[in-house]
CSV table of C-alpha atoms in Angstrom, one decimal:
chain,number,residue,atom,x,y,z
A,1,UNK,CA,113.6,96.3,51.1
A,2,UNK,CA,111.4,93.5,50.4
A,3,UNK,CA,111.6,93.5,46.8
A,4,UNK,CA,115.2,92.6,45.5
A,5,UNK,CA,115.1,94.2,42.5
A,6,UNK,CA,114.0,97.7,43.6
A,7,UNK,CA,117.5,98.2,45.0
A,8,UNK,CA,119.1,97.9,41.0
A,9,UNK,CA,120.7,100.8,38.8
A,10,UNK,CA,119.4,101.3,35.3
A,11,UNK,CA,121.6,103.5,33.3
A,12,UNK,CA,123.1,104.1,36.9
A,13,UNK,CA,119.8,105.5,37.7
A,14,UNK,CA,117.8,104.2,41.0
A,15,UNK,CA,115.1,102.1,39.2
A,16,UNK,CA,112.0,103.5,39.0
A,17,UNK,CA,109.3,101.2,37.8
A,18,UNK,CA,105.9,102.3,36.8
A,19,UNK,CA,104.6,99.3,34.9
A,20,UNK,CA,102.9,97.7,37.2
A,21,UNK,CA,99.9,97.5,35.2
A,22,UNK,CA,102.2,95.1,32.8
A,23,UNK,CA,103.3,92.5,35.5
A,24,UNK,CA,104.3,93.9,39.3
A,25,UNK,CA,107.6,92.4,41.3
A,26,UNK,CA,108.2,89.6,44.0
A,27,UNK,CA,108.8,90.3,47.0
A,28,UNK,CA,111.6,88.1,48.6
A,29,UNK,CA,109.3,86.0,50.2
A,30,UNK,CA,107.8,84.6,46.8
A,31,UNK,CA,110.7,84.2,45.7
A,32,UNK,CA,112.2,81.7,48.4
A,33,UNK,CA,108.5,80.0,48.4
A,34,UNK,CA,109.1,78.9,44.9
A,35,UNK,CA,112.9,78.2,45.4
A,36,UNK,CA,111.6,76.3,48.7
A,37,UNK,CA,109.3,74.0,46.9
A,38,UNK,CA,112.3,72.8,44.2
A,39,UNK,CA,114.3,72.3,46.9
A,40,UNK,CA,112.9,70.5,49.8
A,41,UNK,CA,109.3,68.9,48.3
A,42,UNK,CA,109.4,69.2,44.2
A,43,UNK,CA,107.2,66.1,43.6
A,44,UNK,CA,103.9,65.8,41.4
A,45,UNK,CA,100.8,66.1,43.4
A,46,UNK,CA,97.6,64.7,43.5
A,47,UNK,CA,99.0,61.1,42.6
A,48,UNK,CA,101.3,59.8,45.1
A,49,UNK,CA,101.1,58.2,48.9
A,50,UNK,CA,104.8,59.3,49.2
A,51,UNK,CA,105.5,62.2,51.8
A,52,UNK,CA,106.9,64.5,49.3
A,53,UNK,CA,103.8,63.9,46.8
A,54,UNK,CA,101.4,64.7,50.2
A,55,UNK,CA,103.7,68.0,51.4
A,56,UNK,CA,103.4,69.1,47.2
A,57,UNK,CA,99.1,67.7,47.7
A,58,UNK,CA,98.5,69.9,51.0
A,59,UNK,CA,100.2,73.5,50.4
A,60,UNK,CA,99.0,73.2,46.2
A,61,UNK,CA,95.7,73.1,47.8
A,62,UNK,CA,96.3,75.5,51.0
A,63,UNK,CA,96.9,77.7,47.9
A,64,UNK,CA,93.5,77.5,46.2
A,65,UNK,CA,91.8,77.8,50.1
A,66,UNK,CA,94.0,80.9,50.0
A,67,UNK,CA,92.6,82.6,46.9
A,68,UNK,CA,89.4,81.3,47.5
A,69,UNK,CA,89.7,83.5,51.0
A,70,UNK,CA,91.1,86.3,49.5
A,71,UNK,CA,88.4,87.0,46.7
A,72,UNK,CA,85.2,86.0,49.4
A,73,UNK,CA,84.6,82.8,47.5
A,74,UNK,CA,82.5,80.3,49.5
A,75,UNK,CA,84.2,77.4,49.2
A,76,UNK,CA,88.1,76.9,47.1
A,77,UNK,CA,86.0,74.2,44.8
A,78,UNK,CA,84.9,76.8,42.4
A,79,UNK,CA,88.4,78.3,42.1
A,80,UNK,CA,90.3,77.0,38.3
A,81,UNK,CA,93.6,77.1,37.9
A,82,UNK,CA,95.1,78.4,34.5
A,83,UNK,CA,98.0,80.2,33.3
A,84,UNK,CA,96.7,83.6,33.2
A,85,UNK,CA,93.4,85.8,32.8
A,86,UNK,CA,93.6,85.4,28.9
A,87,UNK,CA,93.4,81.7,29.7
A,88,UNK,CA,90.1,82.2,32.1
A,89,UNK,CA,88.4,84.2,29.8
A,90,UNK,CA,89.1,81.7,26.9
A,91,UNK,CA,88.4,78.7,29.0
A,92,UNK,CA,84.5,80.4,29.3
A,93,UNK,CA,84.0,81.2,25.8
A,94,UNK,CA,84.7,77.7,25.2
A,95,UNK,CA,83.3,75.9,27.4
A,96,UNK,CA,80.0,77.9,28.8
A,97,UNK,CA,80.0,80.0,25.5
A,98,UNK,CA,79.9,77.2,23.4
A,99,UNK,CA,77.1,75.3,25.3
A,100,UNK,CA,74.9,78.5,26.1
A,101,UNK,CA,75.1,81.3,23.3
A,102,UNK,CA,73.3,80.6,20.2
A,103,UNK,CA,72.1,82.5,16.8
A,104,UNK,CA,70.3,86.1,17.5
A,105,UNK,CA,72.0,85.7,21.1
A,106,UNK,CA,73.9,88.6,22.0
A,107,UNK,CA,77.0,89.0,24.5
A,108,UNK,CA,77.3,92.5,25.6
A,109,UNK,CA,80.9,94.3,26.4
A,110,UNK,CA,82.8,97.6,26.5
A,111,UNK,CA,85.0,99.8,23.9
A,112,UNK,CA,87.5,100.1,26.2
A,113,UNK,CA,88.3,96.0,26.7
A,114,UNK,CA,91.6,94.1,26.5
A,115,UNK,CA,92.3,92.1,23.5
A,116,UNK,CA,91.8,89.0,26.0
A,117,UNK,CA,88.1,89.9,26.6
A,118,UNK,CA,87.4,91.1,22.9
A,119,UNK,CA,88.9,88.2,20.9
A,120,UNK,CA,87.0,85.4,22.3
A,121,UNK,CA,83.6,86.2,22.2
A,122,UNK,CA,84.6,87.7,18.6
A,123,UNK,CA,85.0,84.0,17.7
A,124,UNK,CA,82.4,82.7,19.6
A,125,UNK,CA,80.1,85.3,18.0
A,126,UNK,CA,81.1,84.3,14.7
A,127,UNK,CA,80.7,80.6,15.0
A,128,UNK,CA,77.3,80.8,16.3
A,129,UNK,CA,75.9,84.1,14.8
A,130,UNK,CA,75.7,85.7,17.6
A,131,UNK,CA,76.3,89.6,18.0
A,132,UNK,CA,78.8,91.9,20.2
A,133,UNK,CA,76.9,94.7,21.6
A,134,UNK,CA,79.7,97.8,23.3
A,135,UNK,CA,78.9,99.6,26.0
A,136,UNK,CA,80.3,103.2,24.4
A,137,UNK,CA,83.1,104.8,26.2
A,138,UNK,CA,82.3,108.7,26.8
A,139,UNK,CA,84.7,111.4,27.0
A,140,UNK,CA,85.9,111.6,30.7
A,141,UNK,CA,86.4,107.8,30.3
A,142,UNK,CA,84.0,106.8,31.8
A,143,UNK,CA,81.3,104.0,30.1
A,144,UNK,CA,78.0,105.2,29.1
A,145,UNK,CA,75.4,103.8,31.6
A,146,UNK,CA,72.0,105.3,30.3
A,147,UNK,CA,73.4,102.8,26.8
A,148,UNK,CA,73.9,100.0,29.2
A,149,UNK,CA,70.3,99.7,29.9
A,150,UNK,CA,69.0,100.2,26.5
A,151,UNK,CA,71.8,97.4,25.0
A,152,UNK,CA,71.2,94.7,28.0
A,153,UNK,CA,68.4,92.8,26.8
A,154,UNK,CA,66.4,89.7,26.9
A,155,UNK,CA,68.5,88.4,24.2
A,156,UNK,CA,71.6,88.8,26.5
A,157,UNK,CA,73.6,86.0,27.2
A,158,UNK,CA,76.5,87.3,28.6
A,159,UNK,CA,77.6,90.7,29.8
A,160,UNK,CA,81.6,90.5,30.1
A,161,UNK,CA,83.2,93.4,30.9
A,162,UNK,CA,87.0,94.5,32.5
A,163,UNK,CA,86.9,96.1,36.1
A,164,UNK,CA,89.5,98.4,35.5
A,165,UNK,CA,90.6,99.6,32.1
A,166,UNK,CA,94.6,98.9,32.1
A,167,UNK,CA,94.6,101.9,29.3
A,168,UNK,CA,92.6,104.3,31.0
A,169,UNK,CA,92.4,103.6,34.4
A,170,UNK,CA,88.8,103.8,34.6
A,171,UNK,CA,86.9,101.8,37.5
A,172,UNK,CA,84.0,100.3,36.0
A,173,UNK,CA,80.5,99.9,37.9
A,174,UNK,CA,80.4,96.3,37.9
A,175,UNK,CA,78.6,95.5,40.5
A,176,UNK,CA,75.7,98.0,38.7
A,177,UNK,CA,76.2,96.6,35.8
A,178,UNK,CA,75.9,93.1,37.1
A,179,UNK,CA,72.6,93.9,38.4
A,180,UNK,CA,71.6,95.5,35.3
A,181,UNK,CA,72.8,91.7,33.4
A,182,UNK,CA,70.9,89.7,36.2
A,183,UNK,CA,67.9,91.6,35.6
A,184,UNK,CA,67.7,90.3,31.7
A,185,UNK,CA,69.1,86.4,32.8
A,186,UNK,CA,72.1,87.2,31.8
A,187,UNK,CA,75.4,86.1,32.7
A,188,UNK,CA,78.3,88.3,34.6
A,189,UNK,CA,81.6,88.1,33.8
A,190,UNK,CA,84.2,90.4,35.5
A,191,UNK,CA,87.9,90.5,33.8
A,192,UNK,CA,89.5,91.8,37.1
A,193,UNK,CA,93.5,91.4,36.2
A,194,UNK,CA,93.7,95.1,37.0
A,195,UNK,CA,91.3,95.2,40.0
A,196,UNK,CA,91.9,92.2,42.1
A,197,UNK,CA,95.4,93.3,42.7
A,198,UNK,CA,94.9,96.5,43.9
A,199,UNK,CA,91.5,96.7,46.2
A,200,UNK,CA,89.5,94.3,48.2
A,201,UNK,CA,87.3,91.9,46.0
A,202,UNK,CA,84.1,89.9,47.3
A,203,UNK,CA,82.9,88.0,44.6
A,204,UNK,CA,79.7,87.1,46.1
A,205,UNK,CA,78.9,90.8,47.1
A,206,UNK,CA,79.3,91.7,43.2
A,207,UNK,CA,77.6,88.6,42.4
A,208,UNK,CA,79.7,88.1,39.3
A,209,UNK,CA,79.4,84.3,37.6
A,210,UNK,CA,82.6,84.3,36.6
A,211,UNK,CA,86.0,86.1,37.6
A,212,UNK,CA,89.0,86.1,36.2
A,213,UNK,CA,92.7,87.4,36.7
A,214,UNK,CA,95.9,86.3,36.7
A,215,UNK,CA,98.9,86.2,40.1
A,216,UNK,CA,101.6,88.0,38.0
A,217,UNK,CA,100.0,91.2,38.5
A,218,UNK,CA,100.0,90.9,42.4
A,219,UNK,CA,103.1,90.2,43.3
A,220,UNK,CA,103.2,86.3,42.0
A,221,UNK,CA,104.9,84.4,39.7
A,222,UNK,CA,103.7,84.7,35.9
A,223,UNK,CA,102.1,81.6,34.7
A,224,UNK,CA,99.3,81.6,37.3
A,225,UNK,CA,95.5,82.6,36.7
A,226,UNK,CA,92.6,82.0,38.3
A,227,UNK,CA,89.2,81.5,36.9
A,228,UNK,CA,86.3,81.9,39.7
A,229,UNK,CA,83.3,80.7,39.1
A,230,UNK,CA,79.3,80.1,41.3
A,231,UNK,CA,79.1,76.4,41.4
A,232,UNK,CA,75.8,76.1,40.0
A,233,UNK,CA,77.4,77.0,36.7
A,234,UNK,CA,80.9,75.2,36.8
A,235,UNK,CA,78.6,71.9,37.9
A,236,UNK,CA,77.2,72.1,34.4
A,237,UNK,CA,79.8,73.1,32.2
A,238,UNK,CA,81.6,70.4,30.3
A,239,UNK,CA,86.0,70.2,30.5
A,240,UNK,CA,87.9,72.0,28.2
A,241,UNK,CA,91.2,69.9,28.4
A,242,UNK,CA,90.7,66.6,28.6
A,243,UNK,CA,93.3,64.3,29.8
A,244,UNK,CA,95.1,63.2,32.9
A,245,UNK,CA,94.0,63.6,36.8
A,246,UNK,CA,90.6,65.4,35.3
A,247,UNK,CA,89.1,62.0,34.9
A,248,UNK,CA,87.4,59.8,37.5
A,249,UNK,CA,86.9,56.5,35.5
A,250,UNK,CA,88.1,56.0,31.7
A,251,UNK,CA,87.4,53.0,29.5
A,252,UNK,CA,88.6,52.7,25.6
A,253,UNK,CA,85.4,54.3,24.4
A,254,UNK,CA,84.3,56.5,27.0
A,255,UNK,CA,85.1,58.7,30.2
A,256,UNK,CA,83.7,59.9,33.2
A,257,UNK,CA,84.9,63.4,34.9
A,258,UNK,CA,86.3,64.0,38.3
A,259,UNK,CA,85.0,66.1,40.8
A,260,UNK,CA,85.3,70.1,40.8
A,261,UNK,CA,87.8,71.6,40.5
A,262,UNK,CA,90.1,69.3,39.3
A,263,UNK,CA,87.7,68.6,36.4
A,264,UNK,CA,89.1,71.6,34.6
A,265,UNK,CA,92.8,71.0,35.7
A,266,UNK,CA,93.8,68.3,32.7
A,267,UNK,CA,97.8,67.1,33.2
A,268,UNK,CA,100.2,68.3,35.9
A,269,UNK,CA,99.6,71.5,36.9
A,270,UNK,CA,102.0,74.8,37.6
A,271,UNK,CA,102.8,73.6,41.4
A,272,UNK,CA,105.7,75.6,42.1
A,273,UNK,CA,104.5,78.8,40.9
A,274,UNK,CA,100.8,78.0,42.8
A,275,UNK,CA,102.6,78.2,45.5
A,276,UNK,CA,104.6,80.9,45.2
A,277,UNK,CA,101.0,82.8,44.5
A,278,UNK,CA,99.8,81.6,48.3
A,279,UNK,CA,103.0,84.0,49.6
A,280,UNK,CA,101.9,86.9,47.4
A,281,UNK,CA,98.4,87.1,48.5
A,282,UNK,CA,99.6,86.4,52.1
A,283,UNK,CA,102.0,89.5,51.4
A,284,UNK,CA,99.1,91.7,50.9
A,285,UNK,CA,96.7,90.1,53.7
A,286,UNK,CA,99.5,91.0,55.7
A,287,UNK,CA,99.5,94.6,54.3
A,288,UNK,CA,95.8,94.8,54.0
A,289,UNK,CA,93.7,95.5,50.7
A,290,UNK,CA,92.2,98.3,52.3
A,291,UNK,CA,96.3,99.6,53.1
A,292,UNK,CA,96.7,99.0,49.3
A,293,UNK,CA,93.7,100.4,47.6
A,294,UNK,CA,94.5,104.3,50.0
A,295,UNK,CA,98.0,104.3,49.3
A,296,UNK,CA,97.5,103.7,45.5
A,297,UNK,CA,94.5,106.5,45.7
A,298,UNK,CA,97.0,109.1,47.0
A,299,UNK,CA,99.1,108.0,44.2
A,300,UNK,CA,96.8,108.7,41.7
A,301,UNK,CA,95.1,112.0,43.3
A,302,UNK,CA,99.2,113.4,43.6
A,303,UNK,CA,99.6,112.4,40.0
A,304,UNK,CA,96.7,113.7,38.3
A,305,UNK,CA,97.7,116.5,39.9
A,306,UNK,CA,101.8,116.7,38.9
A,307,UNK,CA,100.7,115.9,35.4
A,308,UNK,CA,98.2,118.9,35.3
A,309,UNK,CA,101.2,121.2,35.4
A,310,UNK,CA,102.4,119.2,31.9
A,311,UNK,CA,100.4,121.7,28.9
A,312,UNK,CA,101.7,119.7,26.4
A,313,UNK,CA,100.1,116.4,27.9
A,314,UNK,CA,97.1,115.0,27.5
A,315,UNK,CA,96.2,112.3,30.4
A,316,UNK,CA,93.2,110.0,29.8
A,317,UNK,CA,90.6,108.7,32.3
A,318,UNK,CA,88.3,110.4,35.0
A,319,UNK,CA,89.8,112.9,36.9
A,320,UNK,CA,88.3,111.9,40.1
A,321,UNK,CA,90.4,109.6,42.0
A,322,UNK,CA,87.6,107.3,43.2
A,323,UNK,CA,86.9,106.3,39.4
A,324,UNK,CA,90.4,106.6,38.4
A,325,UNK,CA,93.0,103.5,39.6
A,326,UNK,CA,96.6,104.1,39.6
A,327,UNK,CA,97.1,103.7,35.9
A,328,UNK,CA,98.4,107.2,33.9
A,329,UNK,CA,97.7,106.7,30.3
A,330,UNK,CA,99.1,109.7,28.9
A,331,UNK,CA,100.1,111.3,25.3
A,332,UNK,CA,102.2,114.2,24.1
A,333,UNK,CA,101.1,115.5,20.9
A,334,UNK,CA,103.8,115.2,18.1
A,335,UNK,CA,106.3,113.2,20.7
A,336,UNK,CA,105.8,109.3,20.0
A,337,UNK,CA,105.1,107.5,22.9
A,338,UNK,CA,107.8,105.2,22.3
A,339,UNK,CA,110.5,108.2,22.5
A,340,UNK,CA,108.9,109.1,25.3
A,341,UNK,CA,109.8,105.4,27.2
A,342,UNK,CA,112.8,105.1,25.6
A,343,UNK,CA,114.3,109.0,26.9
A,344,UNK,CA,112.9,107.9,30.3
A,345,UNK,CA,114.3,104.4,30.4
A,346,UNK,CA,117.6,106.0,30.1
A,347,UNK,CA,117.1,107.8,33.8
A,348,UNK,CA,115.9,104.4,34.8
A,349,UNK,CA,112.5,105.3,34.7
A,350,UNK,CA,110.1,102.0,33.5
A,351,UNK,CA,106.8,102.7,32.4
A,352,UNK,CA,104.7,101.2,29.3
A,353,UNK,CA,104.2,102.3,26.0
A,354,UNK,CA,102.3,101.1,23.3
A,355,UNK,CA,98.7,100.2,22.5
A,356,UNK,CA,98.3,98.1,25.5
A,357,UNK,CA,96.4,95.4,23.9
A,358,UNK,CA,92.9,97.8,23.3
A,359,UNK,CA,93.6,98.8,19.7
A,360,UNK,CA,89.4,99.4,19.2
A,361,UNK,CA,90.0,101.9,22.3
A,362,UNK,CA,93.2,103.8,20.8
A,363,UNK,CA,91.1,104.5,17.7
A,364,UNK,CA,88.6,106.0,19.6
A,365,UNK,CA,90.8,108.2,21.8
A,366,UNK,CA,92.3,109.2,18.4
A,367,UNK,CA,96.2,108.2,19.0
A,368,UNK,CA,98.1,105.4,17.5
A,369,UNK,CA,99.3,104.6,21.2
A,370,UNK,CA,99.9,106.3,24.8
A,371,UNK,CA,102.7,106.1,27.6
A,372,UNK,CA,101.5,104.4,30.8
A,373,UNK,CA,102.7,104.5,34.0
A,374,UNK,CA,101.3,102.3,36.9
A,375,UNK,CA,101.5,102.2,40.7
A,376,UNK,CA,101.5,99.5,43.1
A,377,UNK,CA,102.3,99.0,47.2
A,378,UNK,CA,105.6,99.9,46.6
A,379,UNK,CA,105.7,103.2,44.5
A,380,UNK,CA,105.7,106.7,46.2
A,381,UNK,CA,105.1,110.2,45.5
A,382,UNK,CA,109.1,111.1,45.2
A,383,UNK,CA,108.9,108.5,42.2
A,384,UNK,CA,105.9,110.5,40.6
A,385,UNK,CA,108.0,113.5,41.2
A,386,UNK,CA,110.4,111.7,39.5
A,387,UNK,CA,108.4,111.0,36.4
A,388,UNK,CA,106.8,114.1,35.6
A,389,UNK,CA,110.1,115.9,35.9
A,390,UNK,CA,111.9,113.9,34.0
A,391,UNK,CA,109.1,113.8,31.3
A,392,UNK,CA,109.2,117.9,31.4
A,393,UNK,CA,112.9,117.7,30.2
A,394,UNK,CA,112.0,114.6,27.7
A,395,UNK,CA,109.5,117.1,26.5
A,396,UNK,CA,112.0,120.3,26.4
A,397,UNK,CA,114.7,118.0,24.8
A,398,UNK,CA,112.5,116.8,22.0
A,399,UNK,CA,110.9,120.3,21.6
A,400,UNK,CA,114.6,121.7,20.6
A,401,UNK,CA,115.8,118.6,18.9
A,402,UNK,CA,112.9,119.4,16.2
A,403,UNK,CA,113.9,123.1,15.9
């Protein structure tokens, strides 16, 4: 009842939608936050004495005290706005990358990663002669930790690996794995866009240096990232965009910076939709990430389960729930994925198909692509049910179409 658009029709079908993992929905009160802001204090911040500019100033940075709270940061100063994850993680390459990682350095990272956390260092790599080193991906999904060790080295510069694999599901050990990069000097970086939405996150108990994910994927507005990062580090890094309210003085043939965070925040920001991220995380504080992370593990266990009765299914990942997050990545041999999402769409049923932006990984699970579904707060086992029925007779239909 809290999420307007759960109560639509698709195909005159009760919407059923399993691509959470893709972007999740607003709940009402995100919503109004954002229509709130347009409506009663739409006014730049940072730069005026005016009462609107100071009621825009104080909840924009209530916001960042908000996330900073939510993820166990120590203080909201080492929290970076961007628009998304892919943002974050291309705002380190550049700036930290580009000042620490030199030739014969190596930056260390996983088969299984998103295109965001892949394509970065790539260039990076390239432009200093650096090497990637991949952590190999066994066959339960899981990553191969005895290789950790042996590629984690004292040529390390960076170990940068995702949290949660949107294609497989697979929770990685990063806190472990952290250790193993701390160990060798090395730097952590945790790509958490699929694990900060769905279980409680304490940066400074995994002692990652950086953290990145993005509001869109729990229950905020699209447009919003974050980009955590330990002081000691962001002190030393120079500004990627350089322009307005990121400066503290400016003459015709020089500049000096302004204080953190703001250093990194060049030109007016993404106030409405800040906001609007404060309500979403105050959603779930109100839920509980502990609430969230149990429901969406009885999720999973029911659906690995349900799916088991498919023959003609392969699902991907662990099969034990507590290294397996409520993504299904799934693929029926000799059905394209695509027919698959496309028969299901038309009972209203919204999951993802595709190569979900880890082509490397695809080739090494040996499909061109797999259908994923994903759960958040809202889903429920009679929407499972849902699925994996309707994916039987998807399965039956195409079976007799081809005869």
């Amino acid at each position: 009842n809290d999420f307007p658009i759960l109560n639509k029709t698709i195909n005159g079908h009760p919407l059923v939608y399993l691509d959470n993992a893709a972007t999740s929905q607003k709940p009402k009160t995100v919503i109004d936050s954002i229509s709130n802001y347009y409506s009663q204090y739409n006014s730049n911040v940072h730069r005026g004495v005016h009462t609107l500019s100071q009621q825009a100033t104080d909840l924009f940075e209530k916001s960042r005290e908000t996330v900073s709270d939510f993820i166990g940061s120590k203080s909201s100063s080492n929290i970076i706005w961007t628009r998304n994850a892919t943002e974050s993680l291309n705002l380190v390459a550049r700036t930290w990358g580009e000042e620490n990682v030199s030739a014969g350095d190596n930056i260390v990272l996983t088969e299984m990663e998103h295109h965001s956390n892949l394509l970065p260092w790539q260039k990076l790599a390239h432009d200093k002669k650096a090497e990637l080193k991949f952590i190999p991906t066994l066959k339960d999904g899981t990553l191969d930790l005895d290789k950790a060790k042996s590629l984690i080295t004292s040529s390390t510069k960076l170990v940068s690996i995702v949290h949660t694999s949107n294609s497989l599901g697979t929770i990685n050990p990063v806190k472990f794995i952290g250790e193993l990069a701390h160990q060798h000097n090395a730097k952590m970086l945790i790509d958490g866009a699929q694990s900060v939405p769905h279980e409680p996150i304490d940066v400074i108990d995994l002692d990652c240096d950086f953290l990145a994910f993005s509001g869109h994927k729990m229950l905020g507005p699209t447009g919003i990232g974050v980009l955590y990062v330990k002081k000691e580090i962001l002190e030393t890094m120079e500004p990627f965009f350089r322009g307005g309210e990121m400066v503290l003085q400016v003459s015709l043939d020089k500049a000096s910076w302004n204080e953190l965070p703001m250093k990194f925040e060049a030109g007016t920001p993404n106030i409405a939709d800040v906001i609007g991220f404060s309500a979403a995380i105050e959603y779930l504080n109100a839920i509980g990430m502990d609430n969230v992370q149990k429901h969406e593990k009885a999720l999973t266990n029911y659906a690995l389960k349900k799916f088991k009765q498919l023959d003609a299914v392969t699902v991907f990942g662990p099969d034990d729930s507590e290294k397996h997050a409520g993504i299904i990545s799934f693929y029926c041999e000799n059905l394209h994925p695509h027919d698959i999402g496309t028969f299901l769409d038309s009972y209203g049923i919204a999951i993802r198909t595709g190569h979900h932006c880890t082509m490397p990984l695809m080739k090494i699970l040996g499909v061109p692509a797999t259908a994923r579904a994903s759960f958040y707060l809202y889903n429920t086992t009679e929407e499972i049910d849902i699925l994996v029925d309707t994916l039987s007779e998807a399965l039956e239909y195409f079976t007799n179409a081809k005869r």
